[in-house]
Short mmCIF file of C-alpha atoms and ligand atoms in Angstrom, two decimals:
data_model
loop_
_atom_site.label_atom_id
_atom_site.label_comp_id
_atom_site.label_asym_id
_atom_site.label_seq_id
_atom_site.Cartn_x
_atom_site.Cartn_y
_atom_site.Cartn_z
CA MET A 1 5.14 69.49 -108.30
CA ILE A 2 8.39 67.67 -108.07
CA PRO A 3 8.79 67.03 -104.32
CA LEU A 4 11.95 67.52 -102.17
CA ILE A 5 11.37 64.49 -100.50
CA LYS A 6 9.69 61.17 -101.26
CA THR A 7 8.91 57.70 -99.79
CA SER A 8 10.42 54.72 -101.50
CA ILE A 9 8.47 51.50 -100.91
CA PRO A 10 9.38 48.33 -102.72
CA PRO A 11 6.96 47.12 -105.47
CA ARG A 12 3.81 45.62 -104.25
CA GLU A 13 4.58 42.13 -105.80
CA VAL A 14 7.90 42.08 -103.99
CA LEU A 15 6.73 43.53 -100.62
CA MET A 16 3.31 42.14 -100.07
CA PRO A 17 4.02 38.36 -100.05
CA ARG A 18 6.93 38.70 -97.33
CA LEU A 19 4.79 41.08 -95.29
CA GLU A 20 1.79 38.83 -95.29
CA GLN A 21 4.17 35.94 -94.27
CA VAL A 22 5.56 37.59 -91.41
CA LEU A 23 2.15 39.04 -90.30
CA TYR A 24 0.72 35.91 -89.92
CA SER A 25 3.76 33.75 -88.86
CA GLY A 26 2.67 34.20 -85.33
CA TYR A 27 5.80 36.24 -84.49
CA ILE A 28 5.67 39.82 -85.11
CA ALA A 29 7.65 41.13 -82.21
CA GLN A 30 11.70 41.43 -82.01
CA GLY A 31 12.77 38.01 -83.30
CA GLU A 32 14.90 36.23 -85.94
CA VAL A 33 14.05 38.71 -88.67
CA VAL A 34 15.38 41.63 -86.76
CA GLU A 35 18.71 39.68 -86.06
CA GLU A 36 18.81 38.99 -89.89
CA PHE A 37 18.31 42.66 -90.50
CA GLU A 38 20.88 43.71 -88.52
CA ARG A 39 23.70 41.28 -89.78
CA LYS A 40 22.62 42.36 -93.39
CA PHE A 41 22.89 46.11 -92.37
CA GLU A 42 26.44 45.32 -90.99
CA GLU A 43 27.16 43.77 -94.15
CA TYR A 44 26.08 46.72 -96.20
CA ILE A 45 27.93 49.30 -93.82
CA GLY A 46 30.96 47.20 -94.00
CA GLY A 47 31.92 47.13 -90.37
CA GLY A 48 30.53 47.68 -86.84
CA ASN A 49 27.78 46.20 -84.83
CA THR A 50 24.05 47.22 -85.85
CA LEU A 51 21.67 47.77 -82.98
CA SER A 52 18.23 48.06 -84.61
CA LEU A 53 15.57 50.39 -82.94
CA ASN A 54 12.22 51.80 -83.55
CA SER A 55 13.52 55.32 -84.43
CA GLY A 56 16.73 57.51 -85.11
CA THR A 57 15.77 59.36 -81.87
CA ALA A 58 16.10 56.17 -80.00
CA ALA A 59 19.55 55.79 -81.63
CA LEU A 60 20.69 59.15 -80.48
CA HIS A 61 19.25 58.59 -77.02
CA ILE A 62 21.05 55.18 -76.34
CA ALA A 63 24.30 56.65 -78.03
CA LEU A 64 24.23 59.49 -75.48
CA ILE A 65 23.60 56.84 -72.49
CA LEU A 66 26.31 54.85 -73.73
CA ALA A 67 28.82 57.62 -74.20
CA GLY A 68 28.20 58.29 -70.59
CA VAL A 69 26.23 61.63 -70.89
CA LYS A 70 24.26 62.50 -67.71
CA GLU A 71 22.18 65.13 -66.18
CA GLY A 72 23.98 68.52 -66.12
CA ASP A 73 26.73 67.67 -68.50
CA GLU A 74 27.22 69.35 -71.94
CA VAL A 75 27.23 68.07 -75.60
CA ILE A 76 28.58 70.07 -78.28
CA SER A 77 26.35 70.02 -81.44
CA THR A 78 25.29 71.69 -84.36
CA ALA A 79 22.23 73.97 -84.81
CA LEU A 80 21.93 73.17 -88.69
CA THR A 81 19.95 69.64 -88.34
CA ALA A 82 16.59 68.23 -87.75
CA GLU A 83 15.31 68.95 -84.18
CA PRO A 84 15.74 65.24 -83.01
CA THR A 85 19.50 65.65 -82.85
CA ASN A 86 19.30 68.19 -80.07
CA VAL A 87 15.97 67.13 -78.43
CA ALA A 88 17.80 63.70 -77.79
CA ILE A 89 20.56 65.86 -75.74
CA LYS A 90 17.92 67.07 -73.46
CA MET A 91 16.48 63.50 -73.19
CA VAL A 92 19.40 62.75 -70.82
CA GLY A 93 19.15 65.92 -68.90
CA ALA A 94 22.19 67.33 -70.44
CA LYS A 95 22.58 70.84 -72.08
CA VAL A 96 23.32 71.90 -75.87
CA ARG A 97 26.48 73.95 -76.41
CA TRP A 98 26.35 75.07 -80.10
CA ALA A 99 29.53 74.96 -82.33
CA ASP A 100 29.31 77.06 -85.69
CA VAL A 101 29.53 75.44 -88.84
CA ASP A 102 32.17 75.67 -91.78
CA SER A 103 30.58 78.48 -94.06
CA THR A 104 31.68 76.46 -97.12
CA THR A 105 29.88 73.31 -96.11
CA GLY A 106 27.16 73.94 -93.43
CA ASN A 107 28.74 71.09 -91.41
CA ILE A 108 30.00 71.43 -87.87
CA SER A 109 33.37 73.39 -87.77
CA VAL A 110 36.41 71.57 -85.92
CA VAL A 111 37.63 74.91 -84.98
CA ALA A 112 34.45 75.95 -83.40
CA ILE A 113 34.05 72.47 -81.56
CA GLU A 114 37.62 72.91 -79.89
CA LYS A 115 36.29 76.56 -78.71
CA ALA A 116 33.32 75.13 -77.21
CA ILE A 117 35.03 72.55 -75.24
CA ASN A 118 34.86 72.96 -71.49
CA SER A 119 35.19 70.59 -68.60
CA LYS A 120 31.36 69.76 -68.63
CA THR A 121 31.83 68.53 -72.34
CA LYS A 122 31.05 64.78 -72.44
CA ALA A 123 30.26 64.08 -75.98
CA ILE A 124 30.34 65.75 -79.46
CA ILE A 125 27.53 65.15 -81.91
CA VAL A 126 28.27 65.85 -85.63
CA VAL A 127 25.59 65.66 -88.49
CA ASP A 128 26.32 64.84 -92.05
CA TYR A 129 23.71 67.38 -93.11
CA ALA A 130 21.73 66.69 -96.25
CA GLY A 131 24.01 63.62 -96.95
CA ILE A 132 27.39 65.57 -96.95
CA PRO A 133 29.97 63.93 -94.58
CA VAL A 134 31.48 65.86 -92.01
CA ASP A 135 35.10 66.56 -91.60
CA VAL A 136 36.01 63.06 -90.31
CA LYS A 137 39.78 63.54 -90.08
CA GLY A 138 39.60 66.90 -88.12
CA ILE A 139 36.85 65.86 -85.79
CA LYS A 140 38.52 62.35 -84.93
CA SER A 141 41.81 64.50 -84.01
CA ILE A 142 39.86 66.59 -81.81
CA SER A 143 38.09 63.76 -80.16
CA GLU A 144 41.42 61.99 -79.41
CA LYS A 145 43.20 65.20 -78.26
CA TYR A 146 40.55 65.78 -75.65
CA ASN A 147 39.11 62.18 -75.15
CA ILE A 148 35.71 63.16 -75.92
CA PRO A 149 33.46 60.52 -77.78
CA VAL A 150 31.79 61.51 -81.04
CA ILE A 151 28.32 60.52 -82.01
CA GLU A 152 27.96 60.73 -85.58
CA ASP A 153 24.25 61.53 -86.90
CA ALA A 154 24.15 60.10 -90.25
CA ALA A 155 20.24 60.09 -90.64
CA HIS A 156 20.71 61.86 -94.01
CA ALA A 157 23.94 60.12 -94.90
CA LEU A 158 23.37 56.42 -95.40
CA GLY A 159 25.96 55.20 -98.16
CA ALA A 160 28.10 58.41 -97.92
CA LYS A 161 31.60 57.67 -97.82
CA TYR A 162 34.97 59.02 -96.19
CA LYS A 163 38.20 57.37 -97.79
CA GLY A 164 35.96 54.68 -99.64
CA GLN A 165 34.25 53.61 -96.41
CA LYS A 166 30.73 54.15 -95.66
CA THR A 167 29.46 56.27 -92.56
CA GLY A 168 29.15 53.94 -89.77
CA ASN A 169 32.89 53.07 -89.75
CA HIS A 170 34.45 56.35 -88.62
CA PHE A 171 33.24 57.00 -85.18
CA PRO A 172 32.31 54.91 -81.97
CA PHE A 173 28.56 55.73 -82.54
CA THR A 174 26.71 56.28 -85.70
CA VAL A 175 23.03 56.96 -85.92
CA TYR A 176 20.64 56.10 -88.71
CA SER A 177 16.91 56.88 -89.06
CA PHE A 178 14.72 54.65 -91.29
CA GLN A 179 11.66 57.09 -90.87
CA ALA A 180 9.50 57.58 -93.91
CA ILE A 181 11.31 59.75 -95.98
CA LYS A 182 15.02 58.86 -95.51
CA HIS A 183 17.16 56.74 -97.97
CA LEU A 184 15.92 53.59 -96.49
CA THR A 185 12.66 53.43 -94.71
CA THR A 186 11.14 50.66 -92.46
CA ILE A 187 8.11 53.03 -92.12
CA ASP A 188 9.64 53.97 -88.91
CA GLY A 189 12.72 52.69 -87.42
CA GLY A 190 16.56 53.31 -86.84
CA ALA A 191 19.63 51.94 -86.00
CA LEU A 192 22.65 52.67 -83.93
CA GLN A 193 26.10 51.37 -85.48
CA ILE A 194 28.34 50.78 -82.50
CA ALA A 195 32.22 50.00 -82.90
CA ASP A 196 32.65 48.36 -79.46
CA LYS A 197 31.34 44.96 -78.68
CA GLU A 198 30.76 45.50 -74.96
CA LEU A 199 28.88 48.69 -75.47
CA TYR A 200 26.82 46.86 -78.05
CA GLU A 201 25.70 44.20 -75.78
CA LYS A 202 24.79 46.94 -73.19
CA GLY A 203 22.83 48.66 -75.90
CA LYS A 204 20.91 45.63 -76.58
CA VAL A 205 19.74 45.64 -72.89
CA ILE A 206 18.85 49.59 -72.90
CA ARG A 207 16.73 49.02 -75.85
CA TRP A 208 14.54 46.57 -73.95
CA PHE A 209 13.52 47.79 -70.42
CA GLY A 210 16.95 47.05 -69.13
CA LEU A 211 16.19 43.23 -69.59
CA ASP A 212 18.88 40.85 -70.81
CA LYS A 213 17.17 38.74 -73.58
CA LYS A 214 19.77 36.16 -73.11
CA LEU A 215 18.31 35.34 -69.75
CA SER A 216 14.96 34.22 -69.02
CA ARG A 217 12.55 36.62 -67.53
CA LEU A 218 12.43 35.19 -64.14
CA ASP A 219 16.46 35.14 -64.07
CA ASN A 220 16.52 38.79 -65.15
CA ASP A 221 17.54 41.76 -62.71
CA ILE A 222 17.23 45.22 -63.96
CA THR A 223 19.91 47.32 -62.73
CA PHE A 224 19.81 50.50 -64.91
CA GLN A 225 17.12 52.29 -66.81
CA GLY A 226 16.20 50.78 -70.06
CA TYR A 227 13.42 51.69 -72.71
CA LYS A 228 11.07 50.05 -75.23
CA TYR A 229 13.24 51.03 -78.30
CA HIS A 230 13.41 47.71 -80.17
CA MET A 231 12.52 47.04 -83.72
CA ASN A 232 10.13 44.62 -84.69
CA ASN A 233 9.99 41.73 -87.26
CA VAL A 234 7.49 43.69 -89.49
CA ASN A 235 9.63 46.56 -89.73
CA ALA A 236 12.75 44.29 -90.20
CA THR A 237 11.04 42.48 -93.07
CA ILE A 238 10.44 45.77 -94.79
CA GLY A 239 14.06 46.61 -93.99
CA LEU A 240 15.57 43.39 -95.39
CA ILE A 241 13.54 44.03 -98.74
CA GLN A 242 14.76 47.83 -98.75
CA LEU A 243 18.42 46.55 -98.37
CA GLU A 244 18.26 44.46 -101.47
CA ASN A 245 17.87 47.63 -103.43
CA ILE A 246 19.80 50.05 -101.50
CA GLU A 247 22.94 50.19 -103.48
CA LYS A 248 21.04 50.95 -106.67
CA LEU A 249 18.87 53.45 -105.07
CA ILE A 250 21.39 55.63 -103.29
CA GLN A 251 23.38 55.63 -106.56
CA ARG A 252 20.66 57.60 -108.19
CA TYR A 253 20.70 60.28 -105.38
CA ILE A 254 24.56 60.39 -106.15
CA GLU A 255 24.33 60.47 -109.90
CA ASN A 256 21.82 63.37 -109.48
CA GLY A 257 24.05 65.21 -107.03
CA ASN A 258 27.07 64.76 -109.34
CA TYR A 259 25.14 66.09 -112.11
CA PHE A 260 24.17 69.20 -110.34
CA ASP A 261 27.64 69.72 -108.97
CA GLN A 262 29.07 69.46 -112.52
CA HIS A 263 26.45 71.59 -114.23
CA LEU A 264 25.68 74.33 -111.71
CA LYS A 265 29.40 75.52 -111.66
CA ASN A 266 29.80 79.17 -112.51
CA VAL A 267 26.10 79.69 -112.75
CA LYS A 268 25.30 83.45 -111.77
CA GLY A 269 23.64 83.81 -108.39
CA VAL A 270 24.68 80.24 -107.43
CA GLU A 271 27.39 79.17 -104.93
CA LEU A 272 28.01 75.56 -104.57
CA ILE A 273 28.85 73.69 -101.55
CA GLU A 274 32.17 72.37 -100.76
CA TYR A 275 32.96 68.78 -99.61
CA TYR A 276 35.76 67.73 -97.35
CA GLN A 277 38.76 65.81 -98.89
CA ASP A 278 38.06 62.19 -99.40
CA THR A 279 34.33 62.27 -98.88
CA GLU A 280 31.71 61.32 -101.01
CA PRO A 281 27.97 62.74 -100.21
CA SER A 282 25.03 60.38 -100.57
CA TYR A 283 23.04 63.57 -101.43
CA TRP A 284 19.70 63.04 -99.44
CA LEU A 285 18.90 66.62 -100.49
CA TYR A 286 21.01 68.83 -103.09
CA THR A 287 22.06 71.73 -101.24
CA LEU A 288 23.28 75.03 -102.61
CA LYS A 289 23.44 78.63 -101.79
CA VAL A 290 21.65 81.25 -103.89
CA GLU A 291 21.26 85.00 -103.86
CA ASN A 292 17.63 86.12 -103.21
CA ARG A 293 16.62 82.83 -101.90
CA ASP A 294 12.82 83.84 -101.55
CA GLY A 295 13.03 84.89 -105.26
CA PHE A 296 14.72 81.36 -106.29
CA VAL A 297 12.08 79.25 -104.39
CA LYS A 298 9.12 81.17 -105.94
CA MET A 299 10.56 80.77 -109.26
CA MET A 300 10.95 76.93 -108.79
CA ALA A 301 7.57 76.58 -107.40
CA ASP A 302 6.04 78.54 -110.32
CA ASN A 303 7.77 76.06 -112.42
CA GLY A 304 6.48 72.80 -110.42
CA ILE A 305 9.64 72.31 -108.30
CA MET A 306 9.88 72.38 -104.60
CA ALA A 307 12.78 74.11 -103.34
CA SER A 308 13.08 74.94 -99.61
CA GLU A 309 15.53 75.35 -96.65
CA LEU A 310 13.36 72.48 -95.01
CA HIS A 311 14.85 72.65 -91.59
CA LYS A 312 14.62 75.51 -89.02
CA ARG A 313 17.97 76.32 -87.34
CA ASN A 314 17.54 74.66 -84.04
CA ASP A 315 19.10 77.75 -82.02
CA LEU A 316 15.83 79.40 -82.75
CA HIS A 317 13.99 76.83 -80.39
CA THR A 318 13.79 78.30 -77.00
CA TYR A 319 14.02 74.83 -75.24
CA LEU A 320 17.11 73.93 -77.18
CA ASN A 321 19.01 77.30 -76.89
CA ASP A 322 20.53 76.53 -73.60
CA TYR A 323 23.45 78.81 -74.28
CA PRO A 324 22.78 81.47 -76.88
CA THR A 325 25.89 81.73 -78.94
CA GLU A 326 26.86 83.79 -81.87
CA LEU A 327 27.00 81.58 -84.96
CA PRO A 328 28.27 83.87 -87.82
CA ASN A 329 29.05 81.28 -90.34
CA LEU A 330 25.74 79.58 -89.77
CA ASP A 331 24.02 83.07 -90.26
CA LEU A 332 25.73 83.49 -93.46
CA PHE A 333 25.15 80.00 -94.71
CA TYR A 334 21.54 79.80 -93.62
CA SER A 335 20.53 83.03 -95.20
CA LYS A 336 21.44 81.64 -98.80
CA MET A 337 21.05 77.83 -98.25
CA VAL A 338 18.37 76.17 -100.36
CA HIS A 339 17.62 72.43 -101.16
CA ILE A 340 16.46 71.08 -104.49
CA PRO A 341 15.05 67.68 -105.14
CA CYS A 342 17.92 65.16 -105.96
CA GLY A 343 16.40 61.66 -105.09
CA TRP A 344 15.47 58.63 -106.96
CA TRP A 345 12.39 60.06 -108.30
CA VAL A 346 14.21 62.81 -110.26
CA THR A 347 14.61 61.73 -113.84
CA ASP A 348 17.03 62.94 -116.33
CA GLU A 349 14.34 65.40 -117.82
CA ASP A 350 13.46 66.72 -114.40
CA ARG A 351 17.13 67.72 -113.67
CA GLU A 352 17.81 69.15 -117.10
CA LYS A 353 14.59 71.17 -116.51
CA MET A 354 15.94 72.31 -113.15
CA MET A 355 19.28 73.21 -114.70
CA THR A 356 17.63 75.33 -117.44
CA LEU A 357 15.53 77.00 -115.06
CA ILE A 358 18.25 78.02 -112.72
CA LYS A 359 20.54 79.14 -115.48
CA GLN A 360 17.86 81.47 -116.65
CA GLY A 361 17.89 83.28 -113.35
CA TRP A 362 15.18 84.34 -110.97
C1 LIG B 1 19.31 64.66 -88.70
C2 LIG B 1 18.22 63.82 -88.09
N1 LIG B 1 18.66 63.14 -87.12
C3 LIG B 1 17.88 62.33 -86.47
C4 LIG B 1 16.49 62.11 -86.92
C5 LIG B 1 15.51 61.25 -86.04
O1 LIG B 1 15.16 60.08 -86.71
P1 LIG B 1 13.74 59.49 -86.34
O2 LIG B 1 12.69 60.30 -87.00
O3 LIG B 1 13.69 58.00 -86.97
O4 LIG B 1 13.60 59.52 -84.95
C6 LIG B 1 16.13 62.76 -88.14
C7 LIG B 1 14.84 62.49 -88.66
O5 LIG B 1 13.81 62.82 -88.41
C8 LIG B 1 16.98 63.50 -88.61
O6 LIG B 1 16.75 64.17 -89.84
#
């Protein structure tokens, strides 16, 4: 079966010597290697300040704290995402206010965001779902008009671009996950890209119990709630090695995505996703809309290819559905949406096979 998602681990001969070195170095906690990973990640992103963490969920949590979201506030979000995006909102005691998606992209709609804004709105979370960048221009203008900070959940969209610049350069906070199946895995891990230097410094304190690492333990005075969210030298070592190959790896997702974009045009029963102007997806999954999705998924499975909608609409989770909302565009999008494999493991032959099968119908 060609899987929809797959873990990418560097070759044994590259990974093991460096892993062994750090494991027996006597320093496996957060140290210089973590700093090195952060600076290299900033270089890759091309801007901002990288706060490395032990998960993407931790990055979402810290972003919400730094954005000033508190108990009883509301955060506008999308239901088309993995659960952590919205579970994190509940971690700060806030409520989730849904905004519908654009039916052509599956990403949060600017018009719907504006409709959902009220006096309790303290932040907007936008998700580059499946690696497709959000409407950066439209979202920025809403954020500026109402002075509400945006948190971009780019867990699926490392390396995706808007106007030639990678995600991580467009909003005050950008969240990455380095969990097992993402473009870049450190086994588990995450990062928060923070535009503002002062907030970055505060983020460092939040990620370590509220303690300031620049001071000795005895000179420290905790003045707000912190967490144990930091990355360690072992995960950072894996991250550094992954970064050496990341451009090439993501390029393969993009090549496969471009191939499907080109070859699935005008195929019966298939509707392609649109991308916002000036954006370049990094195709963590390839998303398309199909008639008779169950039939499509079965036909692909019968031929050894995994296809799936992968995520459950988050408004179907009782705990996350604070304000049940009609989401007609999502209803439409989700009824037809399906993902097919698109990552580094998909060979030229694999993608040709998928094309032939889809063109034959289901
Ligand atoms: C869209 C999205 N946001 C956030 C996360 C959370 O990342 P992590 O699993 O590293 O906590 C994930 C991954 O699970 C995700 O897919």
